[in-house]
Short mmCIF file of C-alpha atoms in Angstrom, two decimals:
data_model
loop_
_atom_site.label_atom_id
_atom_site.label_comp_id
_atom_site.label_asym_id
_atom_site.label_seq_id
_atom_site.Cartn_x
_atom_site.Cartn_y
_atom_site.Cartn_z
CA UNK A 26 7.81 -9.38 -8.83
CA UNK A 27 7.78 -12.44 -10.64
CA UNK A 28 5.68 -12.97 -13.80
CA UNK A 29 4.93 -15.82 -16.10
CA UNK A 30 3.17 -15.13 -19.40
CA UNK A 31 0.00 -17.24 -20.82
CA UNK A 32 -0.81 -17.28 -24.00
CA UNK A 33 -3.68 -15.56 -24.73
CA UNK A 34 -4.80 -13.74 -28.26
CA UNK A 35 -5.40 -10.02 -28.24
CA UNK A 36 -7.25 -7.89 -30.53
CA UNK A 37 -7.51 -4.13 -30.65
CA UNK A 38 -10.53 -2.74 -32.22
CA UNK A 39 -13.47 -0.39 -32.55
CA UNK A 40 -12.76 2.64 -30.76
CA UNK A 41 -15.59 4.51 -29.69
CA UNK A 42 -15.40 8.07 -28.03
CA UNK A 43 -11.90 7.41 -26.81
CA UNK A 44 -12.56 3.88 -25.92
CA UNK A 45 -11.22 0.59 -27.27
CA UNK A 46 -12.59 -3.01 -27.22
CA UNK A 47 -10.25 -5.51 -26.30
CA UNK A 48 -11.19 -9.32 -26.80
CA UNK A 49 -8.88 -12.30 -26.64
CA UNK A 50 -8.33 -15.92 -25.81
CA UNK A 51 -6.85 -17.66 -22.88
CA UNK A 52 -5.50 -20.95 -23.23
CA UNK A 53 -3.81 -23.44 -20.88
CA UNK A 54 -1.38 -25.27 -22.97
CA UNK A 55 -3.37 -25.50 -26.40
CA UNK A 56 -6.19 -25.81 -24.63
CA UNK A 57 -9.06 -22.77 -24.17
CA UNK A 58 -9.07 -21.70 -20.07
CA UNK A 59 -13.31 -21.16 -19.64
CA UNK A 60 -13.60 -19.08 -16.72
CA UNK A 61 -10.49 -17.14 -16.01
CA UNK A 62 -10.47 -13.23 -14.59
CA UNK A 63 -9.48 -10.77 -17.11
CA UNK A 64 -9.10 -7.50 -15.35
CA UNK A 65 -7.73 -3.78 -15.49
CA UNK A 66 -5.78 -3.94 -12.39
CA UNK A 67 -7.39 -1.68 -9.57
CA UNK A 68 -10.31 -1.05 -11.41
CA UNK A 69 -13.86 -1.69 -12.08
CA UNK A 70 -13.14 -3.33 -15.62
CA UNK A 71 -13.10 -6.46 -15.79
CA UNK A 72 -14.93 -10.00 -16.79
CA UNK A 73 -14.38 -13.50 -17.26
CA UNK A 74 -13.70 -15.87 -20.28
CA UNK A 75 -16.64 -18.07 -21.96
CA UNK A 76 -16.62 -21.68 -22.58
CA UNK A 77 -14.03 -20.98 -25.71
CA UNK A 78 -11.60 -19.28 -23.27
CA UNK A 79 -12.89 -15.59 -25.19
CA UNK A 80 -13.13 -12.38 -23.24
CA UNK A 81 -14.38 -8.86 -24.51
CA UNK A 82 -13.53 -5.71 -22.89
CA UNK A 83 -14.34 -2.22 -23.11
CA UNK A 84 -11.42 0.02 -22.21
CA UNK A 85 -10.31 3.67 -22.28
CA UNK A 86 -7.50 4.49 -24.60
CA UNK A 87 -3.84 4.58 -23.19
CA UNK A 88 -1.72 2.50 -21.13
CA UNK A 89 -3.36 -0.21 -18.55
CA UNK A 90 -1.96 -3.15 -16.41
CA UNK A 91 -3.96 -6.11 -17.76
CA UNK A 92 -4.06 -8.97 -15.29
CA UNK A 93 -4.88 -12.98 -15.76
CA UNK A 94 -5.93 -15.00 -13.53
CA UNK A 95 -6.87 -18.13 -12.98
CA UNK A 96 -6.52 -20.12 -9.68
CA UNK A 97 -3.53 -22.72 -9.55
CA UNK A 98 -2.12 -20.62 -12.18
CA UNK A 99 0.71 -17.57 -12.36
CA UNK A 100 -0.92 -14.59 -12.45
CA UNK A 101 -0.05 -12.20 -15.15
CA UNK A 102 0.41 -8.82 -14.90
CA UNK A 103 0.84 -7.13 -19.20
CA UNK A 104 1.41 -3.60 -19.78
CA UNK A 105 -1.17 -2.90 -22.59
CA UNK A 106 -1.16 0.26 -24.52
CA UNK A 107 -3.82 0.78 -26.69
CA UNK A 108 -1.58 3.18 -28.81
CA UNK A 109 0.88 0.15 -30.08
CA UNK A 110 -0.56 -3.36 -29.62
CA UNK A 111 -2.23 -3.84 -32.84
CA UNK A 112 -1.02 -6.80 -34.03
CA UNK A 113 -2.60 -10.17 -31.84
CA UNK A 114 -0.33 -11.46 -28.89
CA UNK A 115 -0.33 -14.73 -28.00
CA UNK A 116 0.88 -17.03 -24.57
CA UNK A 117 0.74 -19.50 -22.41
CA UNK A 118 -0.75 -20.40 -18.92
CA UNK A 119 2.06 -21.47 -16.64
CA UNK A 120 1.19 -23.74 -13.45
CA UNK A 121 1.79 -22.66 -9.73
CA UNK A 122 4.88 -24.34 -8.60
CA UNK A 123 3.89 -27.07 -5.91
CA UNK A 124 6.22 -25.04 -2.88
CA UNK A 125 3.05 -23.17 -1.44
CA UNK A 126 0.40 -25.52 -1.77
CA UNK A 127 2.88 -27.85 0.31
CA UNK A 128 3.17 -24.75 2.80
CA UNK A 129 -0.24 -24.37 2.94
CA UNK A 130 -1.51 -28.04 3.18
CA UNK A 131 1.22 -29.63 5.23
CA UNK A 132 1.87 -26.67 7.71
CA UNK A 133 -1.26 -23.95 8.13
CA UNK A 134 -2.70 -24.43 11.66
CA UNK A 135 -5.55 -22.32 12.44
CA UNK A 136 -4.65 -22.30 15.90
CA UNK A 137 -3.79 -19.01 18.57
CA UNK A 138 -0.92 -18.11 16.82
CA UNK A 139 -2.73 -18.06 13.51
CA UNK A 140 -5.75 -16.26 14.28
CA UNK A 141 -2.51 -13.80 16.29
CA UNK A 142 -0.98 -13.10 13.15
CA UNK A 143 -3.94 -12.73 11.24
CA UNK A 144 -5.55 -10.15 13.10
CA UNK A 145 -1.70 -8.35 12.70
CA UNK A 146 -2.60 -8.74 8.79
CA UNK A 147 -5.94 -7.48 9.41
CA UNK A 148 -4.67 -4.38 10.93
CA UNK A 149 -1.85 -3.74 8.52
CA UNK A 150 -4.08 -4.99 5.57
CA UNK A 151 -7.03 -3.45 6.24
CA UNK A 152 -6.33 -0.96 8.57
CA UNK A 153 -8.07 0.59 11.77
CA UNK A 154 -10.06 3.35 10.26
CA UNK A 155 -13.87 4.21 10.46
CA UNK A 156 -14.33 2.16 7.15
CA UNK A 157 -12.28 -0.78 8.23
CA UNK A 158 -15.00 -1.56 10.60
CA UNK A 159 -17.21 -2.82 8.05
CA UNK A 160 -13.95 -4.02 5.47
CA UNK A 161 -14.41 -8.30 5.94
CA UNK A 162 -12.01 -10.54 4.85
CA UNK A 163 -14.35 -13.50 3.38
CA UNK A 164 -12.35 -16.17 3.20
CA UNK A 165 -9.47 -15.77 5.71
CA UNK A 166 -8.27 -19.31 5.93
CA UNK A 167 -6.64 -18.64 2.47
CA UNK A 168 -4.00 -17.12 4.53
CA UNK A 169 -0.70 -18.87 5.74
CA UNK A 170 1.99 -16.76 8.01
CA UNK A 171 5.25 -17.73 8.39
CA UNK A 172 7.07 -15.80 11.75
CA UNK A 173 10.64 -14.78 11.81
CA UNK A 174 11.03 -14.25 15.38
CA UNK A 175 14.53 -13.78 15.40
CA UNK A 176 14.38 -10.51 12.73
CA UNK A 177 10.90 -9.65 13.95
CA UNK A 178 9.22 -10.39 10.23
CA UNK A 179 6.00 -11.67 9.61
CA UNK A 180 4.93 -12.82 5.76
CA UNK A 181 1.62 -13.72 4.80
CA UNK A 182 1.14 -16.22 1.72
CA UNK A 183 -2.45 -16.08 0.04
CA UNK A 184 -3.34 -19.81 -1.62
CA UNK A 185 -6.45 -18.21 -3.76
CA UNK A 186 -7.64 -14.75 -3.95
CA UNK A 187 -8.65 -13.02 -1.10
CA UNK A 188 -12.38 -12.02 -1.32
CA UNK A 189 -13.72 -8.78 0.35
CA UNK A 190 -16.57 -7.17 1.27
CA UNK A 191 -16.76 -3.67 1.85
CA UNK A 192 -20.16 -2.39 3.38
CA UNK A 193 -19.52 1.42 3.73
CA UNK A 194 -18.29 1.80 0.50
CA UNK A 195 -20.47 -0.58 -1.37
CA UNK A 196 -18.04 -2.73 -2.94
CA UNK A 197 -16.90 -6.53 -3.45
CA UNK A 198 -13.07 -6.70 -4.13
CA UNK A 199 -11.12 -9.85 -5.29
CA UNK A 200 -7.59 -9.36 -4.21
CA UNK A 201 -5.00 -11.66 -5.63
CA UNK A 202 -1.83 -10.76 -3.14
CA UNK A 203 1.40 -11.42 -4.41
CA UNK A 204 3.53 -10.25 -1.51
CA UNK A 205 2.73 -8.81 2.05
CA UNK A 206 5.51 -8.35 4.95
CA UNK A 207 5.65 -6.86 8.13
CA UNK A 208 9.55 -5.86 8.81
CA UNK A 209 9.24 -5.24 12.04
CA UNK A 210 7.55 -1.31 11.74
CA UNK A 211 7.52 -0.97 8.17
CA UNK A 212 5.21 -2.67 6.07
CA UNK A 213 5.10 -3.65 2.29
CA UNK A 214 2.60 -5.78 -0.36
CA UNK A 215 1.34 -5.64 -3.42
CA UNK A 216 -1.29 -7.08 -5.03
CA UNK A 217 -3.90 -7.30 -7.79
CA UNK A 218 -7.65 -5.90 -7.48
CA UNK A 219 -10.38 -5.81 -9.10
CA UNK A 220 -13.46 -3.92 -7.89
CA UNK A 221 -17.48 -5.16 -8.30
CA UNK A 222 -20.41 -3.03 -6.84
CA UNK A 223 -22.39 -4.33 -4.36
CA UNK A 224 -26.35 -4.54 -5.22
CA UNK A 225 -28.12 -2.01 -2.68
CA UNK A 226 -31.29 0.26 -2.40
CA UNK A 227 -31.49 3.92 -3.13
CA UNK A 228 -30.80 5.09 0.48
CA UNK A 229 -27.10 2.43 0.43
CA UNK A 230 -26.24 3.88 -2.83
CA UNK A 231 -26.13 7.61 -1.33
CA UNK A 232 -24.86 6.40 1.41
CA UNK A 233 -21.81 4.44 -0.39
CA UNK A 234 -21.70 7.56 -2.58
CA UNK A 235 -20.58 9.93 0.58
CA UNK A 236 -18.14 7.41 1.42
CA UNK A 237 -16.40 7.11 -1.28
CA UNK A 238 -15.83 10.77 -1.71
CA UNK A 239 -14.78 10.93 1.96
CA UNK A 240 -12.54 8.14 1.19
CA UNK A 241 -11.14 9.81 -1.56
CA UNK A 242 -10.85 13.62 -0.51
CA UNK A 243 -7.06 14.14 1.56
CA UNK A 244 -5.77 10.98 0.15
CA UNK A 245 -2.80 10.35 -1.62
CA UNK A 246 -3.80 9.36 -4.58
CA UNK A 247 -6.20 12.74 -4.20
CA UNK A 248 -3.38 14.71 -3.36
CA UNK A 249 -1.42 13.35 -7.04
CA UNK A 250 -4.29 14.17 -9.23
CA UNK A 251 -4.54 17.85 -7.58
CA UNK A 252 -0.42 18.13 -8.52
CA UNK A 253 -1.41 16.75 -12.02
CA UNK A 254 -4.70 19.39 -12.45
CA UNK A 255 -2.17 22.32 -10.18
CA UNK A 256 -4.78 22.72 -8.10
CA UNK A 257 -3.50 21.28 -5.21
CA UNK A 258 -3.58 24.27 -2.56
CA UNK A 259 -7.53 25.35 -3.95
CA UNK A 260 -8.34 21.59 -3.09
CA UNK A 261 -7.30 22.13 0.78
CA UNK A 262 -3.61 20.69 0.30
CA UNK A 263 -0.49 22.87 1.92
CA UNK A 264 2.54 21.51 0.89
CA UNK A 265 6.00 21.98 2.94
CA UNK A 266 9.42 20.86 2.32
CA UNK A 267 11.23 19.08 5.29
CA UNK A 268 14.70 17.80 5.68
CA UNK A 269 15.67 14.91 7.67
CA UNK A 270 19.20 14.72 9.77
CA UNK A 271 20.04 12.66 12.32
CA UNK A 272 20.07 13.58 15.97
CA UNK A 273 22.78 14.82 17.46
CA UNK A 274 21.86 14.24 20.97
CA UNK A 275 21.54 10.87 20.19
CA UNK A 276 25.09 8.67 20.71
CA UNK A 277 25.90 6.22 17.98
CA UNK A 278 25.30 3.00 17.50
CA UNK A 279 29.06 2.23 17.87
CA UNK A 280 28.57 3.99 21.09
CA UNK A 281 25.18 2.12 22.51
CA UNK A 282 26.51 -1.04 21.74
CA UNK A 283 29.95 -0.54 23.65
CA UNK A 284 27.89 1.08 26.26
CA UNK A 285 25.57 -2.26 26.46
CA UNK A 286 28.87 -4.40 26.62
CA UNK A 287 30.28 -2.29 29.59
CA UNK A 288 27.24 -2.79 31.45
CA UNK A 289 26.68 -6.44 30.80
CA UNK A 290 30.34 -7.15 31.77
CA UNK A 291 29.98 -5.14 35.35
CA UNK A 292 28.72 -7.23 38.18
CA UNK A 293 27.20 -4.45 40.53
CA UNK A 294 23.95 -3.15 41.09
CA UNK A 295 22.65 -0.69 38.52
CA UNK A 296 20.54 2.29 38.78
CA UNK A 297 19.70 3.33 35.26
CA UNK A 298 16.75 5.82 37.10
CA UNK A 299 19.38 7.42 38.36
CA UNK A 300 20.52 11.44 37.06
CA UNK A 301 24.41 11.77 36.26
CA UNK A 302 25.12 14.21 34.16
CA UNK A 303 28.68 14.55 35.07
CA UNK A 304 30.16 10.50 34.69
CA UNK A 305 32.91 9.75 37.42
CA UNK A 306 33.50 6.88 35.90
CA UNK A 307 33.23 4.24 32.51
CA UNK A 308 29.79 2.80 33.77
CA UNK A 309 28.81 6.66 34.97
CA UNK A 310 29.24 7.37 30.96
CA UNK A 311 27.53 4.02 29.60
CA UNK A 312 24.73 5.00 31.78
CA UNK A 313 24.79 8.28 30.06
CA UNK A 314 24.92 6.87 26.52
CA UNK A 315 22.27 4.42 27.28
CA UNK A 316 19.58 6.75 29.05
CA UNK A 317 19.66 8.58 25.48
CA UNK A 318 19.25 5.20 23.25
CA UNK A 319 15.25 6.24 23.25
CA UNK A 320 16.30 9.48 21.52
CA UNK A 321 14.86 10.10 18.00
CA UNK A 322 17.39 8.55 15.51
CA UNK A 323 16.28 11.74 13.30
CA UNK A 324 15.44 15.13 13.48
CA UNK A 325 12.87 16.85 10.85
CA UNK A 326 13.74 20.72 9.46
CA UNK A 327 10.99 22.52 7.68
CA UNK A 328 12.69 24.90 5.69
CA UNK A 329 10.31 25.77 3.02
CA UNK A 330 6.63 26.24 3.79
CA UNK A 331 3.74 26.72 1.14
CA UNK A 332 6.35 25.51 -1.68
CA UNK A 333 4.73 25.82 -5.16
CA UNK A 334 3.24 23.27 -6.96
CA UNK A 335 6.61 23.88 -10.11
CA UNK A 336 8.83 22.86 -7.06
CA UNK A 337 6.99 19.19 -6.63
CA UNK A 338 6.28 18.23 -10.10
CA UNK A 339 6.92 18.58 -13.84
CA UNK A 340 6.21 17.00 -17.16
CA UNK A 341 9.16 16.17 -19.11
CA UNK A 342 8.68 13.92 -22.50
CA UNK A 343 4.55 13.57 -21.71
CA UNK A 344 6.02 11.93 -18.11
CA UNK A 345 4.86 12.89 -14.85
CA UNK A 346 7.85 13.48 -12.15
CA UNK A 347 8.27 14.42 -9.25
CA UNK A 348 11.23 17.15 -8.44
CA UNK A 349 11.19 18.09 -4.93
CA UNK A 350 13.86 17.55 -2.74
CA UNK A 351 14.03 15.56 0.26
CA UNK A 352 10.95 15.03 1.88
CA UNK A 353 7.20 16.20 1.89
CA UNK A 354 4.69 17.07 4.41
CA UNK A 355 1.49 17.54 3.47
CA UNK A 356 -1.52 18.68 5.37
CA UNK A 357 -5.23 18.33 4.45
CA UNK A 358 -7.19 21.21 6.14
CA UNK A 359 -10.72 20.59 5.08
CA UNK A 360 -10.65 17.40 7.29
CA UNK A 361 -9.60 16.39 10.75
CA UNK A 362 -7.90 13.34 12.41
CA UNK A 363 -10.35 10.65 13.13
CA UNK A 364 -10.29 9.61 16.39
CA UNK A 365 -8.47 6.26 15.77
CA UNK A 366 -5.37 7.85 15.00
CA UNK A 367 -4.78 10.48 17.82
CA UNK A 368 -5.51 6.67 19.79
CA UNK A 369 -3.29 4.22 17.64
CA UNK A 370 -0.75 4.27 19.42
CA UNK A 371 0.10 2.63 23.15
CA UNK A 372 0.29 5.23 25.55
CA UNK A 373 -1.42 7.86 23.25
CA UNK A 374 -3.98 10.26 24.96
CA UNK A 375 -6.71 11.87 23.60
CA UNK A 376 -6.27 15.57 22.57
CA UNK A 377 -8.10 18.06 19.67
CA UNK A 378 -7.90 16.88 16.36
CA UNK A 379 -5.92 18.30 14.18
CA UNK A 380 -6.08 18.80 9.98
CA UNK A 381 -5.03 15.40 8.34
CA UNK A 382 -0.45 15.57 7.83
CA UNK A 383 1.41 13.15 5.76
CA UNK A 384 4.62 12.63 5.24
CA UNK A 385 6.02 11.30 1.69
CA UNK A 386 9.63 10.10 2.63
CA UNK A 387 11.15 8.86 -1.23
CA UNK A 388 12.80 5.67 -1.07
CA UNK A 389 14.05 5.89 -4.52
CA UNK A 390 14.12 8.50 -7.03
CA UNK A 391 13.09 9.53 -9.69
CA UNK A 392 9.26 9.36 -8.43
CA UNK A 393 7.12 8.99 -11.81
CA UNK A 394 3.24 9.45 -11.94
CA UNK A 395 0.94 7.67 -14.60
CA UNK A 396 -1.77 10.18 -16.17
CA UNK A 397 -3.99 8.41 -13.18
CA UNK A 398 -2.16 10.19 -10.30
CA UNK A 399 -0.69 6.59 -9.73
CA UNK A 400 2.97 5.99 -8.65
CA UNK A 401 4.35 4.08 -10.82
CA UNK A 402 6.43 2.60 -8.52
CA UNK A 403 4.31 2.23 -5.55
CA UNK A 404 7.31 1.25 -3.35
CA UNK A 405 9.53 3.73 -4.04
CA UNK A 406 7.93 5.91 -1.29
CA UNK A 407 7.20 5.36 2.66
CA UNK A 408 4.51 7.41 3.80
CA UNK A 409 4.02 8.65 7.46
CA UNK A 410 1.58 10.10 9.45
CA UNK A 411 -2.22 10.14 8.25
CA UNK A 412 -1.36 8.42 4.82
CA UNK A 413 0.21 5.74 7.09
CA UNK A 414 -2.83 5.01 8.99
CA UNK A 415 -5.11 4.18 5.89
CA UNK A 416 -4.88 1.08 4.40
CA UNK A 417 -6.87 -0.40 2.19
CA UNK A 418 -10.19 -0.24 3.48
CA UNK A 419 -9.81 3.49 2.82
CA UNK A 420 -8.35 2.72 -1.24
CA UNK A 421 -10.63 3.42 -3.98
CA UNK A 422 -10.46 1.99 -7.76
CA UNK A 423 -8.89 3.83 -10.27
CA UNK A 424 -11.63 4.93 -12.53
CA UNK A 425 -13.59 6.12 -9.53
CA UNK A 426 -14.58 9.68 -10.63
CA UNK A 427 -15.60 11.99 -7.42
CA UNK A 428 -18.82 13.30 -8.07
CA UNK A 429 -19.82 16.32 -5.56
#
């Protein structure tokens, strides 16, 4: 991710009860920035600075992503640790180069194939849960798409900050998105948030109150802080371990592909319907190979069930990390599938609904956790299953504390 600093002064001081105040300046060029967003990313901190370009905020001691941001400007994403910057920092705001404002002026068409795409981002974004229903994109024509067709890749481009309002859990959430792509199945962004509550009467705030504890209880950033606290199986988690091989009843790809060739090259009729499980001939056995193509690349092998929490995780230095090997699957028993995800897919029918299963497939190891529960590097996991199917409608800030 690419970062530009801005110069901006930072001062550590007063702690009070494990809490720090941090104030600074932001300036564009020499000059003071009035009104820029000053943040703890994912979180509920946050304000904006005064006519001078000054900000105050009130922190909790330890290590934060501090973001800046300012619109027409490179957002800025500092590590601050309240342990070691004492003495005051000082950059500079850095202008947005001119290449997406062109893409955005010269070539977004809110036409059919726009509003297509962004109801793709909507569902990827947002997601198709109970709480998406009420999730609203505020200001959607700050969106641009650009389609690959040939690789199947869509890529959405955000001009200003995407503002949201979420109605079932009670909050307003600027969201400054700094990549989001659909590669054909898989999807990837990351962003910045920051999280406001919504004004609401008594009866909204209980209601938003049960929400957000719904929201939070089976997640994965639930499921973390239960490995952090070891109390991961009293908090309704069972954790298995699962290898992943491929399928040997599947051919190869060398194979389908010669098999495709053979058939393309052969001029007769072609019944691919038709049963042969003993080939008289070359197009008998491409048949063969190519009635299998739908096959599962991959085959899953529990082979440890109800691991223990000292097989997942350790500390090592005052660092978080997770040890298991291969893959996890991890079912939430003291909730069921909602309704929307026996459904999600095409031709899926309706059946009982079964306790919440995830699947954390690592991408790249080591897998490090901040004291938060958070991955530190979000994308060094894909997630399957439940975790898969919510998206950020169902994503909480970080200093949300669950209160039963």
């Amino acid at each position: 991710m690419k970062h530009q600093f801005l110069w901006f002064f930072l001062l550590i001081s007063n702690c009070i009860i494990g809490q720090t105040i941090i104030t600074g300046t932001v300036f564009e060029k020499n000059n003071p920035l009035e009104g820029a967003a000053v943040y703890l990313n994912n979180t509920m901190v946050g304000t904006t600075t005064n006519a001078k370009g000054v900000f105050s905020l009130k922190v909790k001691e330890g290590k934060h992503e501090l973001i800046i941001s300012f619109l027409g400007y490179k957002t800025i994403n500092y590590n601050l640790n309240t342990s070691t910057h004492k003495k005051p920092l000082s950059f500079t705001l850095v202008e947005e180069e001119n290449t997406l404002n062109e893409i955005f002026i010269g070539k977004t068409k809110y036409d059919d194939e726009w509003k297509y795409n962004l109801n793709n981002f909507k569902r990827e974004f947002i997601g198709q849960t109970t709480l998406a229903e009420n999730c609203k994109i505020l200001n959607p024509k700050a969106l641009h798409f650009e389609f690959d067709a040939k690789n199947n890749i869509l890529t959405a481009f955000a001009r200003k900050p995407l503002q949201i309002k979420h109605k079932d859990l009670g909050y307003k959430i600027t969201y400054d998105l700094e990549s989001f792509i659909i590669n054909k199945k898989y999807v990837t962004y990351l962003g910045y948030s920051r999280y406001e509550n919504l004004k609401g009467s008594k009866r909204k705030q209980r209601k938003w109150k049960e929400n957000r504890l719904k929201a939070y209880n089976g997640s994965s950033i639930h499921f973390y802080q239960s490995l952090l606290k070891g109390t991961s199986y009293e908090d309704g988690f069972i954790i298995n371990l699962f290898k992943r091989v491929p399928n040997p009843e599947r051919p190869s790809e060398e194979e389908i592909k010669k098999a495709r060739e053979l058939v393309k090259l052969n001029r007769t009729v072609i019944n691919f319907s038709a049963k042969n499980e003993k080939p008289k001939s070359a197009i008998d056995s491409a048949l063969l190979v190519l009635r299998k193509v739908r096959l599962p690349k991959f085959i899953d092998y529990l082979y440890e069930s109800k691991a223990p929490i000292n097989k997942i995780i350790t500390k090592e230095n005052g660092v978080y990390k997770l040890i298991f090997e291969n893959n996890l699957s991890v079912v939430y028993t003291k909730e069921l599938e909602e309704k929307g995800f026996i459904l999600r897919n095409a031709f899926s029918k309706i059946r009982k609904a079964l306790p919440q299963t995830s699947s954390i497939i690592p991408v790249k190891k080591p897998l490090h956790l901040d004291k938060n529960g958070l991955l530190i590097n979000p994308l060094a996991v894909f997630y399957e299953g439940y975790w898969s199917y919510e998206k950020f409608a169902n994503t909480l800030p970080l200093d949300y504390v669950p209160l039963k």
